[in-house]
Short mmCIF file of C-alpha atoms in Angstrom, two decimals:
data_model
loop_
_atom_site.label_atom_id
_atom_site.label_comp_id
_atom_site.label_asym_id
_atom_site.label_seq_id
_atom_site.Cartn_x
_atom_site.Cartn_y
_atom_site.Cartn_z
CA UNK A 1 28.79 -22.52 14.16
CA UNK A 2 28.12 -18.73 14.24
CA UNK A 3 28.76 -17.38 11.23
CA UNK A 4 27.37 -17.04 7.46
CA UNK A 5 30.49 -18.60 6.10
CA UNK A 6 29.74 -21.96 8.32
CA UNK A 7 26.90 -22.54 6.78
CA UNK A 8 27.89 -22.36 3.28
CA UNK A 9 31.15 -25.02 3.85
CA UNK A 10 31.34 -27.24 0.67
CA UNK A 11 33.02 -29.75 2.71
CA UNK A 12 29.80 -30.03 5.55
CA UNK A 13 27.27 -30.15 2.54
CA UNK A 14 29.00 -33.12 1.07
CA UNK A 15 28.84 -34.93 4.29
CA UNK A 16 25.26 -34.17 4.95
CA UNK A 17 24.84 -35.28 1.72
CA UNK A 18 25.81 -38.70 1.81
CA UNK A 19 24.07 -38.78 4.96
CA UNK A 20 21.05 -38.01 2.88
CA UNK A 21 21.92 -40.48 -0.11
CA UNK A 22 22.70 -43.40 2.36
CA UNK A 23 19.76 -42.86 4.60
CA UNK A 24 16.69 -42.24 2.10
CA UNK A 25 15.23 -45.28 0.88
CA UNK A 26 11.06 -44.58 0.40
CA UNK A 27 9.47 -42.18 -1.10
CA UNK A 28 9.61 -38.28 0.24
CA UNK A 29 7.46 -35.21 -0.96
CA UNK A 30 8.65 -32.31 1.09
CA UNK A 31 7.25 -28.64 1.39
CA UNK A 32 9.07 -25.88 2.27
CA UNK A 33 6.45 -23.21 3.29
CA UNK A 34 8.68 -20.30 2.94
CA UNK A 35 9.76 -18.41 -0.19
CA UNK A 36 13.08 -17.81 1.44
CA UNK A 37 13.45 -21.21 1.51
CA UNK A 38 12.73 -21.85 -1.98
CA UNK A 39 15.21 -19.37 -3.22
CA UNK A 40 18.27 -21.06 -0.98
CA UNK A 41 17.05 -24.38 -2.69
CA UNK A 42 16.99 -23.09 -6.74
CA UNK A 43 19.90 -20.75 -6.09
CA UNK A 44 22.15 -23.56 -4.45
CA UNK A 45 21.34 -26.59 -6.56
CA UNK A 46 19.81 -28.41 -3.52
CA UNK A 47 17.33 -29.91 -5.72
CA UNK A 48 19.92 -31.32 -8.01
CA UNK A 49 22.14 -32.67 -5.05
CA UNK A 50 19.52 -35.07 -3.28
CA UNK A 51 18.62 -38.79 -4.38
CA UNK A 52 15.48 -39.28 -6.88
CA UNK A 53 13.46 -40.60 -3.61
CA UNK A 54 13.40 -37.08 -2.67
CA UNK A 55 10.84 -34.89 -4.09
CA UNK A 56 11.00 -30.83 -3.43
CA UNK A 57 7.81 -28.75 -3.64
CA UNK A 58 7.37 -25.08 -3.03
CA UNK A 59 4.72 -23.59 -0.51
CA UNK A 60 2.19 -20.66 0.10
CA UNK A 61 5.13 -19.11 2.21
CA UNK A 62 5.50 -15.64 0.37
CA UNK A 63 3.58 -12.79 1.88
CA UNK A 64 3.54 -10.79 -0.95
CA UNK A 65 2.61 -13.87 -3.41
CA UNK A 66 -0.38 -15.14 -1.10
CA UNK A 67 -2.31 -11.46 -1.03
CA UNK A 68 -5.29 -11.76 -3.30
CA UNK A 69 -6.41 -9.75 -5.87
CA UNK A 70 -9.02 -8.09 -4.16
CA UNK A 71 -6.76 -7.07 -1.30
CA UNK A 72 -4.10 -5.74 -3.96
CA UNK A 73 -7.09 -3.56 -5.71
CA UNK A 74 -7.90 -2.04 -2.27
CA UNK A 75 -4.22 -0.90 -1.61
CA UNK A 76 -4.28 0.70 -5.14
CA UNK A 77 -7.88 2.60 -4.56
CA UNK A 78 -6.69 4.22 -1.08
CA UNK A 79 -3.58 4.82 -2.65
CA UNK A 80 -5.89 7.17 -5.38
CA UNK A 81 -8.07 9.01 -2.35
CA UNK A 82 -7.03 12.89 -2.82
CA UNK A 83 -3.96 14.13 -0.84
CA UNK A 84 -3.12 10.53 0.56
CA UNK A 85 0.45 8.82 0.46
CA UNK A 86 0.73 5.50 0.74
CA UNK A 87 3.42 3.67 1.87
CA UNK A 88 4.38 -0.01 1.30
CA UNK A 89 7.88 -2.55 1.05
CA UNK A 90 9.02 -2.12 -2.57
CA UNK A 91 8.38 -5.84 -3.39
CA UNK A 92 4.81 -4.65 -3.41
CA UNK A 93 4.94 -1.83 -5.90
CA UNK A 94 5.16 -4.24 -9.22
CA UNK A 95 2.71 -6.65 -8.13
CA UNK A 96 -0.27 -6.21 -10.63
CA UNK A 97 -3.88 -5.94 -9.50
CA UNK A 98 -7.00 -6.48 -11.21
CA UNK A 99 -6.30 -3.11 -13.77
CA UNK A 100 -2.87 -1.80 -12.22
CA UNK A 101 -0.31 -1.93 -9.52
CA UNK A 102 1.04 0.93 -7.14
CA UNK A 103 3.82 1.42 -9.48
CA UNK A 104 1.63 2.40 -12.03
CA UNK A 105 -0.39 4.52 -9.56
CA UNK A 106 2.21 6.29 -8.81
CA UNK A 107 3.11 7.12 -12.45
CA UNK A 108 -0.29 8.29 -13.06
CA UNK A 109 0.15 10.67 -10.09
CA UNK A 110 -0.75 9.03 -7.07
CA UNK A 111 1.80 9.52 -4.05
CA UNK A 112 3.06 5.98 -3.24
CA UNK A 113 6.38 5.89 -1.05
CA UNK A 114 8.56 2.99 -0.83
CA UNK A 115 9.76 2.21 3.01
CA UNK A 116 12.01 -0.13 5.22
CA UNK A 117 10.03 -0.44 7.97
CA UNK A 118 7.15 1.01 9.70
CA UNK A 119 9.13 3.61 11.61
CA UNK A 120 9.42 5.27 8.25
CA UNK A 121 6.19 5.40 7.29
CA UNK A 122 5.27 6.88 10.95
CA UNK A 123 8.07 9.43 10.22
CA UNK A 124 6.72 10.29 7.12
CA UNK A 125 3.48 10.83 9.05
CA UNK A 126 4.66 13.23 11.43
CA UNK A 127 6.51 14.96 8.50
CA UNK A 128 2.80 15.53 6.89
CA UNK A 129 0.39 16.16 9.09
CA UNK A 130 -1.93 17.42 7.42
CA UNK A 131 -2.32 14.48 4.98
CA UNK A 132 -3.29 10.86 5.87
CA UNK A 133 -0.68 8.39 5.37
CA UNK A 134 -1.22 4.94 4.75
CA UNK A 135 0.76 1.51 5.71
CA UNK A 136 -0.01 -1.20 3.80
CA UNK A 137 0.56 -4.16 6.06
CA UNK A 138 1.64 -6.84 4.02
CA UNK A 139 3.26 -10.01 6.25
CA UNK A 140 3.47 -13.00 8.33
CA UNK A 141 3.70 -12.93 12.24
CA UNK A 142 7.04 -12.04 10.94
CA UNK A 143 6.07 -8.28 10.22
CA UNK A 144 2.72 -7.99 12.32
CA UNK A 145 4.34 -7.06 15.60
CA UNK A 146 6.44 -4.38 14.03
CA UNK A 147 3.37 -2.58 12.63
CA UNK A 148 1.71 -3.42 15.67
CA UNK A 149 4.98 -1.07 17.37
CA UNK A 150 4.34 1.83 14.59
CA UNK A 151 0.16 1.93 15.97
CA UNK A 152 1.24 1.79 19.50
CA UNK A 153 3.68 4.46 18.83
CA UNK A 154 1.16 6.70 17.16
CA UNK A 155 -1.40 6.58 19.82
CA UNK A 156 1.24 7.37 22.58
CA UNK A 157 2.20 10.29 20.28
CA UNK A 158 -1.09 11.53 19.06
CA UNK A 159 -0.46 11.51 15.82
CA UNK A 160 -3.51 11.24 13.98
CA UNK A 161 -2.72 11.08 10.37
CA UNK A 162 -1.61 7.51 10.80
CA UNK A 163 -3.41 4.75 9.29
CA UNK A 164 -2.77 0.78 8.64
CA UNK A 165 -4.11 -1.37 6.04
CA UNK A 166 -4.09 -5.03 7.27
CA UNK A 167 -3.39 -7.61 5.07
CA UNK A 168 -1.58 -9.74 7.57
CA UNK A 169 -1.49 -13.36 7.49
CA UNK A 170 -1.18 -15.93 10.02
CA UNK A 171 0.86 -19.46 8.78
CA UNK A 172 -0.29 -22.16 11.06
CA UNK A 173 -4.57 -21.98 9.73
CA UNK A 174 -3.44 -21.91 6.26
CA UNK A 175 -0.84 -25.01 6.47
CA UNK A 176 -3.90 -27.00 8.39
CA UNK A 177 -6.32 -25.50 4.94
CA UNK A 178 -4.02 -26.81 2.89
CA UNK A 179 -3.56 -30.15 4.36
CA UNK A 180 -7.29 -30.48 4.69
CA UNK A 181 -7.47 -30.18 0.63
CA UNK A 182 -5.98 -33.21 0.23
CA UNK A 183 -5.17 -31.48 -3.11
CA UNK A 184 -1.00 -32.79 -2.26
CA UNK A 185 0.32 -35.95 -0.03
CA UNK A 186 3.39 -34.49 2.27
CA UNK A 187 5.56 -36.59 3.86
CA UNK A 188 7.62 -33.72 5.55
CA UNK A 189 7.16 -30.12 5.61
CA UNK A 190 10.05 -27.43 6.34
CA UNK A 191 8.84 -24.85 8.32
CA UNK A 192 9.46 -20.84 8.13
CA UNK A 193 12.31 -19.91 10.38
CA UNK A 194 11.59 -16.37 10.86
CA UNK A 195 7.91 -16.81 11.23
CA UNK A 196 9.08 -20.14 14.01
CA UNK A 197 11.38 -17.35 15.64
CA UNK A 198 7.83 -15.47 17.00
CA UNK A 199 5.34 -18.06 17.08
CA UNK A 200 7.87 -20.93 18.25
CA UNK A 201 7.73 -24.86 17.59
CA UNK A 202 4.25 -25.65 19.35
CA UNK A 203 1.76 -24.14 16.76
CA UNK A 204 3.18 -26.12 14.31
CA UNK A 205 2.81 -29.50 16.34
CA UNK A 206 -0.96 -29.92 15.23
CA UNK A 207 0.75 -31.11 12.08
CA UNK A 208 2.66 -33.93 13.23
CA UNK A 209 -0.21 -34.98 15.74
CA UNK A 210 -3.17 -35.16 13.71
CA UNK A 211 -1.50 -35.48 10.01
CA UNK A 212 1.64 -37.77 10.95
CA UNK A 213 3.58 -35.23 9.14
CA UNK A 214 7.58 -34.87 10.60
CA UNK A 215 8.25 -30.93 10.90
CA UNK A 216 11.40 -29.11 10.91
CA UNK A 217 12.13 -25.61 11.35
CA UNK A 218 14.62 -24.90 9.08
CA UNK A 219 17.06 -21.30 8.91
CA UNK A 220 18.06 -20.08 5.77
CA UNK A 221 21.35 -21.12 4.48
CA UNK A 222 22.03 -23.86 2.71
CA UNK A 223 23.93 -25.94 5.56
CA UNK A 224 20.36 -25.30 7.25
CA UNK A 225 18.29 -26.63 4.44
CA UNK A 226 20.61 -30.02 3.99
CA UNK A 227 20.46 -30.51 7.70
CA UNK A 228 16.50 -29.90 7.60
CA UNK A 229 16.54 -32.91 5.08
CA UNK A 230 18.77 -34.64 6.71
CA UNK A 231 16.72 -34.83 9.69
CA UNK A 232 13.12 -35.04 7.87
CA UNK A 233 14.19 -37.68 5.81
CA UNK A 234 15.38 -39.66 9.31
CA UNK A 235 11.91 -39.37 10.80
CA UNK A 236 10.29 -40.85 7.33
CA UNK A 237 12.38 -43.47 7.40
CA UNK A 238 11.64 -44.20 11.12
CA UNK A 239 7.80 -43.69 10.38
CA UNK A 240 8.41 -40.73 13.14
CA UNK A 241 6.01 -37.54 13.20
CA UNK A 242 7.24 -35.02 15.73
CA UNK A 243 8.52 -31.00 15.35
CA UNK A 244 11.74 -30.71 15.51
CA UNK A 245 14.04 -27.42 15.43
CA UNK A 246 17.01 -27.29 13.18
CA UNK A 247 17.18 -23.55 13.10
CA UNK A 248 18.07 -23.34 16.88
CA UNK A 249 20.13 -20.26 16.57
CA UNK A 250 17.11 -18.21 15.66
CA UNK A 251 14.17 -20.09 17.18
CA UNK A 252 12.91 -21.42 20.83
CA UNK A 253 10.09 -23.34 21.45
CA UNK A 254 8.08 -20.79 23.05
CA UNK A 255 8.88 -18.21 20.35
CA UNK A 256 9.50 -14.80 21.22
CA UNK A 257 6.56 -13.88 23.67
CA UNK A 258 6.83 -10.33 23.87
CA UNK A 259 6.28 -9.58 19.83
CA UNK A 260 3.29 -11.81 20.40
CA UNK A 261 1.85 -9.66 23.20
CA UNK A 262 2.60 -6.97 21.17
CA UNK A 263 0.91 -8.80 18.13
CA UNK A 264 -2.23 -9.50 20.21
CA UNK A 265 -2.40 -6.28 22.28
CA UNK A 266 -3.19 -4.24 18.67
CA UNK A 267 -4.42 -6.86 16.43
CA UNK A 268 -7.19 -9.74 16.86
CA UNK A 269 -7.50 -12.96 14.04
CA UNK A 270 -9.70 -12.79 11.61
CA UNK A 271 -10.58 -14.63 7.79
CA UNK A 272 -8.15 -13.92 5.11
CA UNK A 273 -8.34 -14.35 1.73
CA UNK A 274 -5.27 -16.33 0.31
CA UNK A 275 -4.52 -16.17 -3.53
CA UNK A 276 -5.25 -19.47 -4.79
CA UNK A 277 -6.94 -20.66 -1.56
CA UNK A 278 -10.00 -18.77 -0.51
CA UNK A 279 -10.91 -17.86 2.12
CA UNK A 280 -8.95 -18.98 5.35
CA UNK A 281 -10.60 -18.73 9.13
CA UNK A 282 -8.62 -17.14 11.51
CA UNK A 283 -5.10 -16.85 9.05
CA UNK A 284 -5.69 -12.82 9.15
CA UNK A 285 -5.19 -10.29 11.16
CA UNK A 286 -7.11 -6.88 12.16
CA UNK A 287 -6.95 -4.23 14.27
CA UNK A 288 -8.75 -4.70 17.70
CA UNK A 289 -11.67 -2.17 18.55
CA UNK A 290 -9.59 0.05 20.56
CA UNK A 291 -7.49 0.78 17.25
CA UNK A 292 -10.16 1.44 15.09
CA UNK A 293 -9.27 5.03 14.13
CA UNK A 294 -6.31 3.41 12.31
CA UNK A 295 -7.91 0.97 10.38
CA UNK A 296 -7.58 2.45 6.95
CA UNK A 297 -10.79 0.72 5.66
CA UNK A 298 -12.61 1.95 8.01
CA UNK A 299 -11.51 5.61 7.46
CA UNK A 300 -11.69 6.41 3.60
CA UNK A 301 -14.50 6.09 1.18
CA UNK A 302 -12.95 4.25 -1.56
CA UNK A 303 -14.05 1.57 -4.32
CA UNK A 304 -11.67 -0.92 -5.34
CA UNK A 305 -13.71 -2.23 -8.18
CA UNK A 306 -14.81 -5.61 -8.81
CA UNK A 307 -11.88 -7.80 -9.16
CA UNK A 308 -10.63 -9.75 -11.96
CA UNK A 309 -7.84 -12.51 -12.44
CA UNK A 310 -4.65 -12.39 -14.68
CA UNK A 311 -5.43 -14.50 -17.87
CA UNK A 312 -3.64 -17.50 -18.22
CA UNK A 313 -1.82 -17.19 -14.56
CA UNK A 314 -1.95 -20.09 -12.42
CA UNK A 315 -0.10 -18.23 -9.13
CA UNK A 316 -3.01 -20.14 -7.02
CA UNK A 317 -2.07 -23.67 -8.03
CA UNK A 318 1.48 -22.75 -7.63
CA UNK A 319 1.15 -21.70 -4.24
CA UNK A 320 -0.85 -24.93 -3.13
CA UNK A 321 2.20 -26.73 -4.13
CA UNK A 322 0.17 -28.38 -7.32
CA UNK A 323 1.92 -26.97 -10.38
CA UNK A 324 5.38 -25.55 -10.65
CA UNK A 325 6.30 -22.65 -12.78
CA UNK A 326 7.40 -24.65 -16.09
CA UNK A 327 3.65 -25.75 -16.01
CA UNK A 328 2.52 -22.41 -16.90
CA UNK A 329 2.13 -21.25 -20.48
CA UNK A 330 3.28 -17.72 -19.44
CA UNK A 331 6.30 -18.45 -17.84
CA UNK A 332 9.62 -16.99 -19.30
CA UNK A 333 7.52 -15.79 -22.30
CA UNK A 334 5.17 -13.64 -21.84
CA UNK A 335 5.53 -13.23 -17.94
CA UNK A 336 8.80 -12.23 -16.72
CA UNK A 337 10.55 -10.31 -13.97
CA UNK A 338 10.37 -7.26 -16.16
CA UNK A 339 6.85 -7.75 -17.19
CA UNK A 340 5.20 -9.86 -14.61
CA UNK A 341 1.85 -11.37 -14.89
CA UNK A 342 1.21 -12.22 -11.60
CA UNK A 343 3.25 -12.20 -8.10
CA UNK A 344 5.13 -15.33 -8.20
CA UNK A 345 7.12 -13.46 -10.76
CA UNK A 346 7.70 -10.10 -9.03
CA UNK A 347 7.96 -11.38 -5.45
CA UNK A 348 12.32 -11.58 -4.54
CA UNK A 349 10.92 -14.86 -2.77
CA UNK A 350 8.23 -15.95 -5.56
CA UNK A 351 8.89 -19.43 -7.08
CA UNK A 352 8.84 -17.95 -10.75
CA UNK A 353 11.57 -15.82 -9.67
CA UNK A 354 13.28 -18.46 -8.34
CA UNK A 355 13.29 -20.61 -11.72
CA UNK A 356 13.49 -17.92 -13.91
CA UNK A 357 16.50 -17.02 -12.30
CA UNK A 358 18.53 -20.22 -11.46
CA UNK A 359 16.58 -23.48 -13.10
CA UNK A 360 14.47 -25.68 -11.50
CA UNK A 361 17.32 -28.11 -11.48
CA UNK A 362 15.13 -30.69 -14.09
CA UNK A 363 16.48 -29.60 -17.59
CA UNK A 364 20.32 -27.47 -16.63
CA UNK A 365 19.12 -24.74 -18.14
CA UNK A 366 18.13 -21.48 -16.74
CA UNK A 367 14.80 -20.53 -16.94
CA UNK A 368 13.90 -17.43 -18.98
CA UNK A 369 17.89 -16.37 -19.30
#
């Protein structure tokens, strides 16, 4: 199968179905890491489709969700230092900070740009060149070797107005965090496909070795989800643990090694913080020494403030797969996608999207619609 349409075939999801009915006979709590993946789930029913042995939870596996407060209050003070423009992916602009969010920057005067990909902001860069302009990096390994491109590219151009704030996160050391909690029992997790697609299947294999948890890397449609099931729930039921790929039109085993090189050439791991979790070693990224002139915190004086958390908001627990959106007070009430409390709700991949939008497939109703 090659195309979109295959993957969406009524008559294949009914036969992976059954599969899935016939087959599961314990007890299965499954993650899926990634945001995408939550959204094909709510959006498509999937939920509502699988046996009652089957229980879905949602992951940390939304880049814009997972960047802590702190990190967002940062973006928002550079975006404030005198003749800067920052530039970020518009999921970014909504997402609220300690006292504000770019979008509110912006209205008060500050020169925020929305982009589609690094290239742009360098462009804008060489358009201005007398006035710093800022990236704010916000990813998985997904994004990291694209911005690692845009720093490359400035160097071999000279342009020196170019600057990178690195929020980047790494998925494998925050996975292993949360497993190390203990805070949730998995008996399967579905792994990112687009993240797999750079790093590959091995740095997720530390997951079936030393937790016995089965692993499948799972694409994005919802043929690709059932089959991802499918194929979890066989290795419960067989006691198995290994990492398999389901997703094998996007992903090899050794990943894509030259975005990696690229990756590591600019950037070196470091501790993150993750909203909800802490903070993770090695599940960041920053810029090597060599590429210190475009770290942006390194080049502005600027004061973020101390940070404070949303009231009421329990993004964290949602993100550590321990609550689900209808467990929050806020949710569909005073929190909504037009007046979001915290990023679960403004994120296109954020679970609180997801339910507000299409149900959580427990009550048939929609959430906040």
């Amino acid at each position: 199968m090659k195309f979109i349409d295959e993957f969406r075939r009524s008559d294949l999801a009914q036969g992976v179905i059954r599969r899935i009915h016939h087959n599961s006979t314990k007890k299965a709590r499954l993650m899926e890491f990634c945001g995408g993946h939550t959204v094909t789930i709510m959006k498509n029913g999937i939920r509502q489709l699988l046996p009652p042995t089957i229980e879905m939870l949602s992951g940390p596996g939304c880049p814009v969700c997972v960047t802590d407060n702190a990190d967002l209050d940062k973006a928002i003070a550079l975006a404030k230092v005198p003749g800067a423009i920052l530039t970020t992916f518009g999921d970014m602009l909504k997402v609220p900070g300690s006292r504000s969010s770019l979008q509110e920057a912006k209205a008060e005067g500050a020169d925020v740009r929305m982009v589609y990909s690094t290239m742009d902001a360098l462009q804008i860069a060489r358009e201005n060149a007398a006035r710093p302009v800022i990236f704010l990096g916000i990813g998985f390994e997904t994004t990291a070797p694209t911005v690692a491109a845009s720093i490359l590219q400035a160097k071999q151009e000279g342009i020196s107005n170019y600057y990178v704030l690195s929020l980047h996160k790494l998925c494998p050391p925050v996975i292993r965090a949360l497993l190390d909690s203990g805070e949730v029992k998995l008996h399967g997790l579905i792994c990112p496909g687009h993240v797999s697609a750079i790093i590959g299947s091995k740095p997720w294999e530390f997951i079936a070795r030393d937790y016995r948890i089965p692993c499948v890397i799972s694409g994005f449609e919802p043929l690709d989800v059932l089959q991802t099931v499918d194929m979890l729930i066989s290795q419960v039921e067989a006691g198995d643990s290994r990492v398999e790929i389901a997703y094998r039109r996007g992903v090899r085993p050794e990943g894509n090694q030259r975005a990696l090189e690229l990756m590591y050439q600019v950037f070196e791991p470091c501790p993150a913080r993750w909203r909800g979790m802490g903070t993770v070693p090695d599940s960041g990224l920053k810029l090597r020494r060599e590429f210190a002139r475009f770290d942006a915190e390194l080049a502005f004086d600027f004061d973020p403030g101390p940070t404070l958390e949303p009231q009421g908001c329990i993004c964290g627990d949602l993100l550590r797969g321990v609550k689900t959106p209808r467990d929050c007070r806020l949710f569909a009430t005073v929190c909504t996608p037009a007046t979001p409390v915290g990023p679960c709700m403004v994120s296109s991949e954020g679970s609180c999207a997801a339910y507000y939008h299409y149900g959580d497939g427990t009550s048939g109703e929609q959430g906040g619609q």
